[in-house]
Coordinates of N, CA and C in Angstrom, one line a residue:
Chain A
D1 N 1.1 -1.2 0.0 CA -0.2 0.2 -0.2 C 1.2 1.2 -0.1
V2 N 0.8 2.2 -1.0 CA 1.4 3.4 -1.0 C 1.5 4.2 -0.1
K3 N 2.5 5.2 0.4 CA 2.0 5.8 1.5 C 2.7 7.1 1.5
V4 N 1.9 8.3 1.9 CA 2.8 9.6 2.7 C 2.6 9.8 3.7
T5 N 3.8 9.7 4.6 CA 3.3 10.1 6.2 C 3.6 10.8 6.5
Q6 N 3.0 11.8 7.6 CA 3.6 13.1 8.1 C 3.8 12.6 9.4
S7 N 4.5 13.3 9.8 CA 5.5 12.9 11.1 C 4.5 13.3 12.3
S8 N 3.5 14.0 12.5 CA 2.9 14.2 13.6 C 1.4 14.5 13.2
R9 N 0.2 14.0 13.6 CA -1.1 14.6 13.4 C -1.5 15.4 14.3
Y10 N -1.1 15.9 15.2 CA -1.3 17.2 15.8 C 0.0 17.8 16.8
L11 N 0.1 19.2 16.3 CA 1.3 19.9 17.0 C 1.0 21.2 18.0
V12 N 1.3 21.8 19.1 CA 0.8 22.7 20.0 C 2.3 23.7 19.7
K13 N 2.4 24.8 19.3 CA 3.8 25.2 19.1 C 3.9 26.6 20.3
R14 N 4.4 27.4 20.3 CA 4.3 28.6 20.9 C 4.9 29.9 20.0
T15 N 4.1 30.7 20.1 CA 4.4 32.0 19.0 C 5.9 32.1 18.7
G16 N 6.8 32.2 17.6 CA 8.5 32.3 17.7 C 9.2 31.2 17.8
E17 N 8.3 30.1 17.8 CA 9.3 29.0 17.8 C 9.7 28.5 16.3
K18 N 10.6 28.1 16.1 CA 11.2 27.0 15.0 C 10.0 25.7 14.6
V19 N 9.4 25.3 14.1 CA 8.7 24.5 13.6 C 8.9 23.6 12.4
F20 N 9.1 22.5 12.7 CA 9.3 21.3 11.3 C 8.5 20.6 11.5
L21 N 7.9 20.4 10.3 CA 6.9 19.5 9.5 C 7.5 18.5 8.8
E22 N 7.4 17.3 9.1 CA 8.1 16.0 8.3 C 7.2 15.5 7.1
C23 N 7.8 14.8 6.2 CA 6.9 14.1 5.4 C 7.8 13.2 4.8
V24 N 7.2 12.0 4.6 CA 8.0 10.8 3.9 C 7.2 10.1 3.0
Q25 N 7.6 9.9 1.8 CA 7.0 9.2 0.8 C 7.8 7.6 0.8
D26 N 7.1 7.0 -0.1 CA 7.5 5.5 -0.3 C 7.3 5.1 -1.5
M27 N 6.8 5.9 -2.5 CA 6.8 5.7 -4.2 C 7.8 6.3 -5.2
D28 N 8.9 6.4 -4.1 CA 10.1 7.1 -5.3 C 9.3 8.0 -6.2
H29 N 8.2 9.1 -5.6 CA 7.7 10.0 -6.7 C 9.0 11.4 -6.4
E30 N 9.2 11.7 -7.6 CA 10.0 13.1 -7.8 C 9.2 14.3 -7.6
N31 N 8.1 14.5 -7.2 CA 7.3 16.0 -7.1 C 7.0 15.4 -5.9
M32 N 7.1 16.6 -4.8 CA 6.5 16.5 -3.6 C 5.9 18.0 -3.2
F33 N 4.9 18.3 -2.7 CA 4.2 19.3 -2.1 C 3.9 19.5 -1.1
W34 N 3.9 21.2 -0.3 CA 3.1 20.7 1.0 C 2.2 21.9 0.9
Y35 N 1.0 21.6 1.4 CA -0.2 22.7 0.9 C -0.7 22.9 2.6
R36 N -1.3 24.1 2.7 CA -2.5 24.4 4.0 C -3.8 24.7 3.9
Q37 N -4.3 24.0 5.0 CA -5.9 24.1 4.2 C -6.9 24.8 5.7
D38 N -7.5 25.8 4.9 CA -8.1 26.6 6.2 C -9.5 26.8 5.7
P39 N -10.7 26.6 6.4 CA -12.1 26.8 6.2 C -12.3 27.9 5.5
G40 N -13.0 27.5 4.5 CA -13.1 28.9 3.7 C -12.4 29.4 2.5
L41 N -11.0 28.7 2.5 CA -9.9 28.8 1.6 C -9.3 27.8 0.9
G42 N -9.8 26.8 1.4 CA -9.4 25.5 0.7 C -8.2 25.2 0.9
L43 N -7.8 24.6 0.2 CA -6.1 23.9 -0.1 C -5.4 25.1 -1.0
R44 N -4.2 25.5 0.2 CA -3.2 26.2 -1.0 C -2.0 25.8 -0.8
L45 N -1.4 26.2 -1.9 CA 0.2 25.5 -2.6 C 1.2 26.4 -1.5
I46 N 2.0 26.2 -0.7 CA 3.3 26.7 0.2 C 4.2 26.3 -1.2
Y47 N 4.8 25.3 -1.3 CA 6.0 24.9 -1.7 C 5.9 23.5 -2.2
F48 N 7.0 23.4 -3.5 CA 6.6 22.1 -4.0 C 8.2 21.9 -4.1
S49 N 8.7 20.9 -4.5 CA 10.0 20.6 -5.2 C 9.8 19.0 -6.2
Y50 N 10.6 19.2 -7.2 CA 10.7 18.4 -8.1 C 11.6 17.4 -8.6
D51 N 12.6 17.7 -7.4 CA 14.3 17.0 -7.3 C 14.6 17.2 -6.0
V52 N 15.4 16.3 -5.6 CA 16.8 16.8 -4.3 C 17.0 18.2 -4.5
K53 N 17.1 18.7 -3.6 CA 17.5 20.4 -3.4 C 17.3 21.1 -4.2
M54 N 15.9 20.7 -5.1 CA 15.1 21.7 -5.8 C 13.8 22.0 -4.9
K55 N 13.4 23.3 -5.0 CA 12.1 23.9 -4.4 C 11.7 24.7 -5.4
E56 N 10.3 25.0 -5.6 CA 9.9 26.1 -5.8 C 8.6 26.5 -5.0
K57 N 8.4 28.0 -5.1 CA 7.5 29.0 -4.1 C 6.0 28.3 -4.9
G58 N 5.0 28.2 -3.9 CA 3.9 28.0 -4.4 C 3.0 29.4 -4.4
D59 N 1.8 29.5 -3.9 CA 0.8 30.7 -3.8 C 1.6 31.5 -2.4
I60 N 1.6 30.9 -1.7 CA 1.9 31.6 -0.2 C 3.0 31.1 0.9
P61 N 4.4 31.4 0.0 CA 5.3 31.0 0.8 C 5.9 32.1 1.9
E62 N 5.4 33.1 1.7 CA 5.8 33.9 3.2 C 5.9 33.3 4.3
G63 N 6.8 33.0 5.0 CA 6.8 32.8 6.5 C 7.3 31.2 6.5
Y64 N 7.4 30.3 5.5 CA 8.1 29.2 5.1 C 8.9 28.7 4.7
S65 N 9.9 28.0 4.8 CA 10.7 27.6 3.9 C 11.1 26.1 3.6
V66 N 11.8 25.1 2.9 CA 11.4 23.8 2.5 C 12.7 23.1 2.6
S67 N 12.8 22.0 2.8 CA 14.2 21.2 2.7 C 13.9 20.0 1.8
R68 N 14.7 19.5 1.0 CA 14.3 18.5 0.6 C 15.8 18.0 0.0
E69 N 16.6 16.9 0.8 CA 17.9 16.7 0.7 C 18.3 15.1 0.4
K70 N 16.9 14.2 0.5 CA 16.9 12.9 0.1 C 15.2 13.1 -0.6
K71 N 15.3 12.3 -1.2 CA 13.8 12.2 -2.8 C 12.9 11.7 -1.7
E72 N 12.7 10.9 -0.8 CA 11.6 10.3 -0.4 C 11.1 11.2 1.1
R73 N 11.9 12.0 1.1 CA 11.6 13.4 2.7 C 11.9 14.6 2.1
F74 N 10.8 15.2 2.6 CA 10.3 16.7 2.4 C 9.6 17.4 3.6
S75 N 10.5 18.5 3.8 CA 10.4 19.1 5.4 C 10.0 20.4 4.8
L76 N 8.9 21.1 5.9 CA 8.1 22.0 5.6 C 8.5 22.9 7.1
I77 N 9.4 24.2 7.1 CA 9.9 24.8 8.3 C 9.1 26.0 8.4
L78 N 8.8 26.4 9.8 CA 8.1 27.4 10.0 C 9.4 28.4 10.7
E79 N 10.1 29.3 10.1 CA 11.2 29.9 10.7 C 10.6 30.4 12.3
S80 N 9.4 30.9 12.2 CA 9.2 32.0 13.5 C 7.8 31.8 13.6
A81 N 7.0 30.8 14.1 CA 5.8 30.1 14.1 C 4.8 31.7 14.7
S82 N 4.1 31.9 13.9 CA 2.7 33.1 14.2 C 1.7 32.2 14.2
T83 N 0.4 33.0 15.0 CA -0.9 32.5 15.3 C -1.3 32.5 13.8
N84 N -1.3 33.2 12.8 CA -1.7 32.8 11.6 C -1.1 32.1 10.9
Q85 N -0.3 30.9 11.3 CA 0.0 30.0 10.9 C -0.7 28.7 11.5
T86 N -1.7 28.9 12.1 CA -2.4 27.7 13.0 C -3.1 26.9 11.5
S87 N -3.1 26.0 11.2 CA -3.6 25.8 9.8 C -3.8 24.1 10.1
M88 N -4.0 23.5 9.1 CA -4.0 22.3 8.6 C -2.9 22.2 7.5
Y89 N -1.7 21.0 7.8 CA -0.8 21.5 6.7 C -0.8 19.6 6.2
L90 N -1.4 19.6 4.6 CA -0.7 18.9 3.8 C 0.4 18.6 3.2
C91 N 0.9 17.2 3.1 CA 2.0 16.7 2.3 C 1.4 16.1 1.2
A92 N 1.8 16.1 0.1 CA 1.4 15.2 -1.3 C 2.8 14.7 -1.8
S93 N 2.6 13.7 -2.7 CA 3.8 13.5 -3.5 C 2.9 13.1 -5.1
R94 N 3.8 13.0 -5.8 CA 3.2 12.7 -7.4 C 4.4 12.3 -8.4
G95 N 4.6 11.6 -9.2 CA 5.0 11.0 -10.1 C 5.5 12.0 -11.1
L96 N 6.3 11.8 -12.0 CA 6.8 12.6 -13.1 C 6.0 13.1 -14.0
Q97 N 4.8 12.2 -14.1 CA 4.0 12.4 -15.7 C 3.4 13.1 -15.1
G98 N 3.0 14.6 -15.5 CA 1.9 15.5 -15.0 C 0.3 14.5 -14.9
D99 N -0.3 14.0 -15.6 CA -1.6 13.2 -15.7 C -1.4 11.7 -14.6
T100 N -1.0 12.3 -13.5 CA -0.7 11.1 -12.7 C -1.6 11.7 -11.3
E101 N -1.9 11.1 -10.1 CA -2.9 11.6 -9.2 C -1.8 11.7 -7.8
A102 N -2.4 12.6 -7.0 CA -1.3 12.8 -5.8 C -2.0 12.2 -4.8
F103 N -1.0 11.7 -4.2 CA -1.6 10.8 -2.9 C -1.1 11.9 -1.6
F104 N -1.8 11.8 -1.3 CA -1.7 13.2 0.1 C -1.3 12.1 1.5
G105 N -0.6 13.0 2.5 CA -0.5 12.2 3.8 C -1.7 12.7 4.9
Q106 N -1.8 12.0 5.9 CA -3.3 12.3 6.5 C -3.4 13.9 7.1
G107 N -2.1 14.6 6.8 CA -2.3 15.3 7.8 C -1.7 16.2 8.8
T108 N -1.1 17.5 9.5 CA -1.0 17.7 10.4 C -1.4 19.3 10.7
R109 N -2.1 18.5 12.4 CA -3.3 19.8 12.7 C -2.2 20.7 13.6
L110 N -2.0 22.0 12.9 CA -0.7 22.7 13.5 C -1.7 24.0 14.3
T111 N -1.3 24.4 15.5 CA -1.9 25.1 16.8 C -0.6 25.9 17.0
V112 N -0.5 27.5 16.8 CA 0.2 28.0 17.6 C -0.3 29.4 18.3
V113 N 0.4 29.0 19.8 CA -0.5 29.5 20.8 C 0.5 31.1 21.1
Chain B
S1 N -4.8 35.4 -14.0 CA -4.3 34.1 -13.2 C -5.7 33.0 -13.0
Q2 N -5.3 31.8 -13.5 CA -6.4 30.6 -13.4 C -7.0 30.8 -12.2
K3 N -8.1 30.3 -12.4 CA -9.0 30.0 -11.2 C -10.0 28.9 -11.4
I4 N -10.1 28.2 -10.1 CA -10.8 27.0 -10.1 C -12.0 27.6 -9.1
E5 N -13.3 27.5 -9.2 CA -14.4 27.4 -8.5 C -15.3 26.4 -8.5
Q6 N -15.8 26.2 -7.3 CA -16.7 24.9 -7.1 C -18.0 25.6 -6.3
N7 N -18.8 25.7 -7.0 CA -20.2 26.4 -7.4 C -20.7 26.7 -6.2
S8 N -20.9 25.4 -5.1 CA -21.7 25.2 -4.1 C -20.6 24.5 -2.7
E9 N -20.6 25.6 -1.9 CA -20.2 24.9 -0.9 C -20.4 23.7 -0.3
A10 N -21.8 23.7 0.3 CA -22.6 22.7 0.6 C -23.8 22.4 -0.2
L11 N -24.2 21.0 -0.3 CA -25.1 20.1 -1.1 C -25.7 19.1 0.2
N12 N -26.8 19.4 0.2 CA -27.6 18.1 1.0 C -28.7 17.2 0.0
I13 N -28.7 16.2 0.0 CA -29.2 15.5 -0.7 C -29.7 14.0 0.0
Q14 N -31.0 13.4 -0.5 CA -31.5 12.6 0.2 C -31.1 11.2 -0.4
E15 N -30.8 10.0 0.4 CA -30.1 9.0 -0.1 C -31.0 8.3 -1.2
G16 N -30.1 8.1 -2.4 CA -30.9 6.9 -3.2 C -31.0 8.2 -4.7
K17 N -30.8 9.4 -4.5 CA -30.7 10.5 -5.1 C -29.4 10.3 -5.8
T18 N -29.1 11.3 -7.0 CA -28.1 11.7 -7.4 C -27.6 13.0 -7.4
A19 N -26.2 12.9 -6.6 CA -25.6 14.1 -6.4 C -25.0 14.5 -7.6
T20 N -24.8 16.0 -7.7 CA -24.1 16.5 -9.1 C -23.2 18.2 -8.7
L21 N -22.1 17.7 -8.6 CA -21.4 18.9 -8.1 C -20.3 19.5 -9.3
T22 N -20.2 20.5 -9.3 CA -19.8 21.7 -10.3 C -18.6 22.4 -10.2
C23 N -17.9 22.4 -11.1 CA -16.1 22.5 -11.1 C -16.1 23.2 -12.4
N24 N -15.6 24.9 -12.2 CA -15.7 25.6 -13.4 C -14.0 26.6 -13.4
Y25 N -13.8 26.6 -14.5 CA -12.5 27.1 -14.5 C -12.3 28.1 -15.4
T26 N -11.1 29.2 -14.9 CA -11.0 29.8 -15.8 C -9.5 30.4 -16.3
N27 N -9.5 31.2 -17.2 CA -8.1 31.4 -17.7 C -6.9 30.8 -18.1
Y28 N -7.4 29.4 -18.3 CA -6.6 28.3 -18.5 C -7.2 27.0 -19.6
S29 N -6.5 26.4 -20.2 CA -7.0 25.3 -21.0 C -6.3 24.1 -20.3
P30 N -6.8 23.4 -19.2 CA -6.2 22.5 -18.9 C -6.1 21.0 -19.6
A31 N -5.3 20.0 -19.5 CA -5.3 19.0 -20.4 C -6.1 17.7 -20.0
Y32 N -6.1 18.2 -18.3 CA -7.0 17.1 -17.8 C -7.2 17.5 -16.2
L33 N -8.2 17.2 -15.5 CA -8.7 17.6 -14.6 C -9.3 16.3 -13.6
Q34 N -8.9 16.9 -12.6 CA -9.0 15.4 -11.4 C -10.0 15.8 -10.7
W35 N -10.4 14.6 -9.6 CA -11.5 14.5 -8.7 C -10.9 14.0 -7.5
Y36 N -11.1 14.5 -6.4 CA -10.5 13.8 -5.1 C -11.6 14.2 -3.9
R37 N -11.6 12.8 -3.3 CA -12.3 13.2 -1.7 C -12.1 13.3 -0.4
Q38 N -12.2 14.0 0.5 CA -12.1 14.2 1.8 C -13.0 13.9 3.0
D39 N -12.0 13.2 3.9 CA -13.1 13.2 4.6 C -12.8 14.0 6.1
P40 N -13.3 14.3 7.2 CA -12.7 15.2 7.7 C -11.6 15.2 8.9
G41 N -10.8 15.7 8.9 CA -9.6 15.3 9.6 C -8.6 14.7 8.7
R42 N -8.6 14.6 7.9 CA -8.1 13.2 6.7 C -7.1 13.8 5.4
G43 N -6.4 13.5 5.0 CA -6.1 14.3 3.8 C -6.9 13.4 2.6
P44 N -6.8 14.5 1.1 CA -7.6 14.3 0.0 C -7.2 13.1 -0.4
V45 N -8.1 12.2 -1.3 CA -8.0 10.7 -2.0 C -8.4 10.8 -3.5
F46 N -7.9 10.5 -4.1 CA -8.3 10.7 -5.5 C -8.9 9.8 -6.1
L47 N -10.1 10.1 -7.0 CA -11.2 9.4 -7.0 C -11.0 9.1 -9.0
L48 N -10.7 10.3 -9.6 CA -11.0 10.1 -11.2 C -10.2 10.8 -11.9
L49 N -9.8 10.7 -13.1 CA -9.2 12.0 -13.6 C -9.6 11.6 -15.3
I50 N -9.9 13.0 -15.7 CA -10.4 12.9 -16.9 C -9.5 13.8 -18.2
R51 N -9.5 13.1 -19.3 CA -8.7 14.2 -20.2 C -9.5 15.2 -21.0
E52 N -8.6 16.1 -21.6 CA -9.5 16.9 -22.4 C -10.2 16.2 -23.3
N53 N -9.7 15.2 -24.1 CA -10.4 14.3 -25.1 C -11.2 13.6 -24.7
E54 N -11.6 13.2 -23.5 CA -12.4 12.5 -23.0 C -13.9 13.4 -22.1
K55 N -14.7 13.0 -22.8 CA -16.2 13.7 -22.6 C -16.8 13.4 -21.7
E56 N -16.5 11.8 -20.9 CA -17.4 11.4 -19.7 C -16.7 10.1 -19.1
K57 N -16.1 10.1 -18.1 CA -15.5 9.0 -17.2 C -16.3 8.1 -16.5
R58 N -16.4 6.9 -16.2 CA -17.3 6.6 -15.4 C -16.4 5.8 -14.0
K59 N -16.4 5.7 -12.7 CA -16.1 4.6 -12.2 C -17.1 4.1 -10.8
E60 N -17.7 3.0 -11.1 CA -18.9 2.4 -10.1 C -19.7 3.5 -10.2
R61 N -20.3 3.9 -9.2 CA -21.2 5.0 -9.3 C -21.1 6.2 -9.3
L62 N -19.5 6.8 -9.6 CA -19.1 8.2 -10.2 C -19.3 7.9 -11.6
K63 N -19.6 9.7 -12.1 CA -19.1 10.1 -13.5 C -18.6 11.3 -13.6
V64 N -17.9 11.6 -14.4 CA -17.0 13.0 -14.5 C -17.6 13.0 -16.1
T65 N -17.7 14.4 -16.4 CA -17.7 15.2 -17.3 C -16.9 16.0 -17.4
F66 N -16.5 16.1 -18.6 CA -15.2 17.4 -18.8 C -15.9 18.2 -20.4
D67 N -16.1 19.3 -20.0 CA -16.4 20.4 -21.6 C -15.6 21.2 -21.4
T68 N -14.8 21.2 -22.3 CA -13.6 22.3 -22.6 C -14.2 23.4 -23.0
T69 N -15.4 23.3 -24.0 CA -15.8 24.7 -24.4 C -16.5 25.5 -23.2
L70 N -17.2 24.6 -22.3 CA -17.5 25.7 -21.5 C -16.8 25.7 -20.3
K71 N -15.7 25.1 -19.9 CA -14.7 25.3 -19.0 C -15.1 25.0 -18.0
Q72 N -15.7 24.0 -17.9 CA -16.1 23.0 -16.7 C -16.5 21.5 -16.5
S73 N -16.4 21.2 -15.6 CA -16.9 19.5 -15.5 C -17.6 18.9 -14.0
L74 N -19.0 18.6 -14.4 CA -19.5 17.6 -13.6 C -19.1 16.2 -13.1
F75 N -19.2 16.5 -12.0 CA -19.2 14.9 -10.9 C -20.3 14.6 -10.1
H76 N -20.8 13.3 -10.9 CA -22.1 12.8 -10.2 C -21.8 11.6 -9.6
I77 N -22.8 11.5 -8.5 CA -22.7 10.1 -7.7 C -23.8 10.2 -7.9
T78 N -24.1 8.4 -8.3 CA -25.9 8.2 -9.0 C -25.8 7.0 -7.4
A79 N -27.4 7.2 -7.0 CA -27.8 6.2 -5.9 C -27.0 6.4 -4.4
S80 N -27.0 7.8 -4.3 CA -25.8 8.3 -3.5 C -26.8 7.7 -2.3
Q81 N -25.2 7.8 -0.9 CA -25.2 6.5 0.3 C -25.1 7.3 1.2
P82 N -25.3 7.3 2.6 CA -24.4 8.2 3.4 C -23.2 8.1 3.5
A83 N -22.7 7.1 3.1 CA -21.2 6.9 3.3 C -20.4 7.8 2.3
D84 N -21.4 8.4 1.4 CA -20.4 9.4 0.3 C -20.7 10.9 0.8
S85 N -21.1 10.9 2.1 CA -21.0 12.2 2.7 C -19.6 12.7 3.1
A86 N -18.9 13.7 2.4 CA -17.6 14.4 2.1 C -17.3 15.3 1.5
T87 N -16.2 15.8 1.5 CA -15.8 17.1 0.7 C -15.3 16.4 -0.1
Y88 N -15.8 17.0 -1.7 CA -15.5 16.7 -2.8 C -14.5 17.8 -3.5
L89 N -13.7 17.7 -4.0 CA -12.4 18.6 -4.7 C -11.9 18.4 -6.1
C90 N -12.2 19.6 -6.5 CA -11.7 19.4 -7.9 C -10.2 20.2 -8.3
A91 N -9.2 19.6 -8.7 CA -8.2 20.0 -8.9 C -7.4 20.0 -10.5
L92 N -6.7 20.9 -10.9 CA -6.1 20.8 -12.1 C -5.0 21.6 -11.9
D93 N -3.5 20.9 -13.1 CA -2.5 21.1 -12.9 C -2.2 23.0 -13.1
N94 N -1.4 23.7 -12.3 CA -1.2 25.3 -12.5 C -0.8 25.3 -14.2
Q95 N -0.3 26.3 -14.9 CA -0.2 26.6 -15.9 C 1.0 26.1 -16.3
A96 N 2.2 26.4 -15.4 CA 3.3 25.5 -15.3 C 3.4 23.9 -15.9
G97 N 2.3 23.4 -15.5 CA 2.4 21.7 -15.1 C 3.1 21.5 -13.8
T98 N 3.5 21.8 -13.1 CA 4.4 21.9 -11.9 C 3.8 21.4 -10.5
A99 N 2.3 21.5 -10.6 CA 1.5 21.4 -9.5 C 0.3 21.4 -9.1
L100 N -0.4 20.6 -8.9 CA -2.0 20.7 -8.6 C -2.3 21.8 -7.9
I101 N -3.4 22.8 -8.5 CA -4.8 23.3 -7.5 C -5.6 23.0 -7.5
F102 N -5.8 23.0 -6.6 CA -7.7 22.8 -6.0 C -8.8 24.1 -5.7
G103 N -9.6 23.5 -6.1 CA -11.0 24.2 -6.0 C -11.3 24.4 -4.3
K104 N -12.1 25.1 -4.1 CA -12.1 25.1 -2.3 C -13.1 24.1 -2.0
G105 N -13.7 23.0 -2.8 CA -14.6 22.0 -2.5 C -16.0 22.2 -2.2
T106 N -16.6 21.2 -2.2 CA -17.7 21.4 -1.9 C -18.1 20.1 -1.1
T107 N -19.0 20.4 -0.3 CA -19.3 19.2 0.9 C -20.8 18.9 1.1
L108 N -20.8 17.4 0.6 CA -22.2 16.7 0.4 C -22.5 16.3 1.4
S109 N -23.7 16.1 1.8 CA -24.2 15.2 3.2 C -25.4 14.7 2.1
V110 N -25.6 13.2 2.5 CA -26.5 12.1 2.1 C -27.3 12.0 3.5
S111 N -28.6 12.5 3.5 CA -29.4 12.0 4.6 C -30.2 10.5 4.5
S112 N -30.3 9.9 5.4 CA -30.9 8.6 5.2 C -32.4 8.7 5.5

């Protein structure tokens, strides 16, 4: 069974903390993505990566960075967490060809207090 | 910039009826479009992909149409069941073809 695994289901962090969200996929996919999902706003793309050490900004990259040191792992970093980053974070992976499905992790619900 | 709209935030229907969800897009001509299902507190799960040269695609009780002239996809669930209650998202590639962008979703509630 193919899998995208996010390191935490729930996280509570304090304002100003550096936060790492980890994502691992076992499908040897080239492409990996980080989205956040908020009520009324839907899924919004933060960053994505199409290869090791490569990254591209999505629609809302401000306040975030990413790291992809290995093909299977894609990390989202909140450099200094703020309350407006309280959200559901979803990692996804997809193969190289465009007309293929994306596989999502179970999501991390992050609360910044 | 490209935009995806799912017309209804919520749709309530009775068990056994057909649910029809709409997805419209602008400023883009995608080669294919995808539909996902999302249950509360979980990540989206892929359901169907339809290509621009396919008018219709079926999978069990699901049917998707793709009208590139109207820039619209319709998603149908026939003989709906309470277990079909979920949020349904349409998605297509961004213009660079590098990432999927999603509509805001339609939350379907099927009552028995």
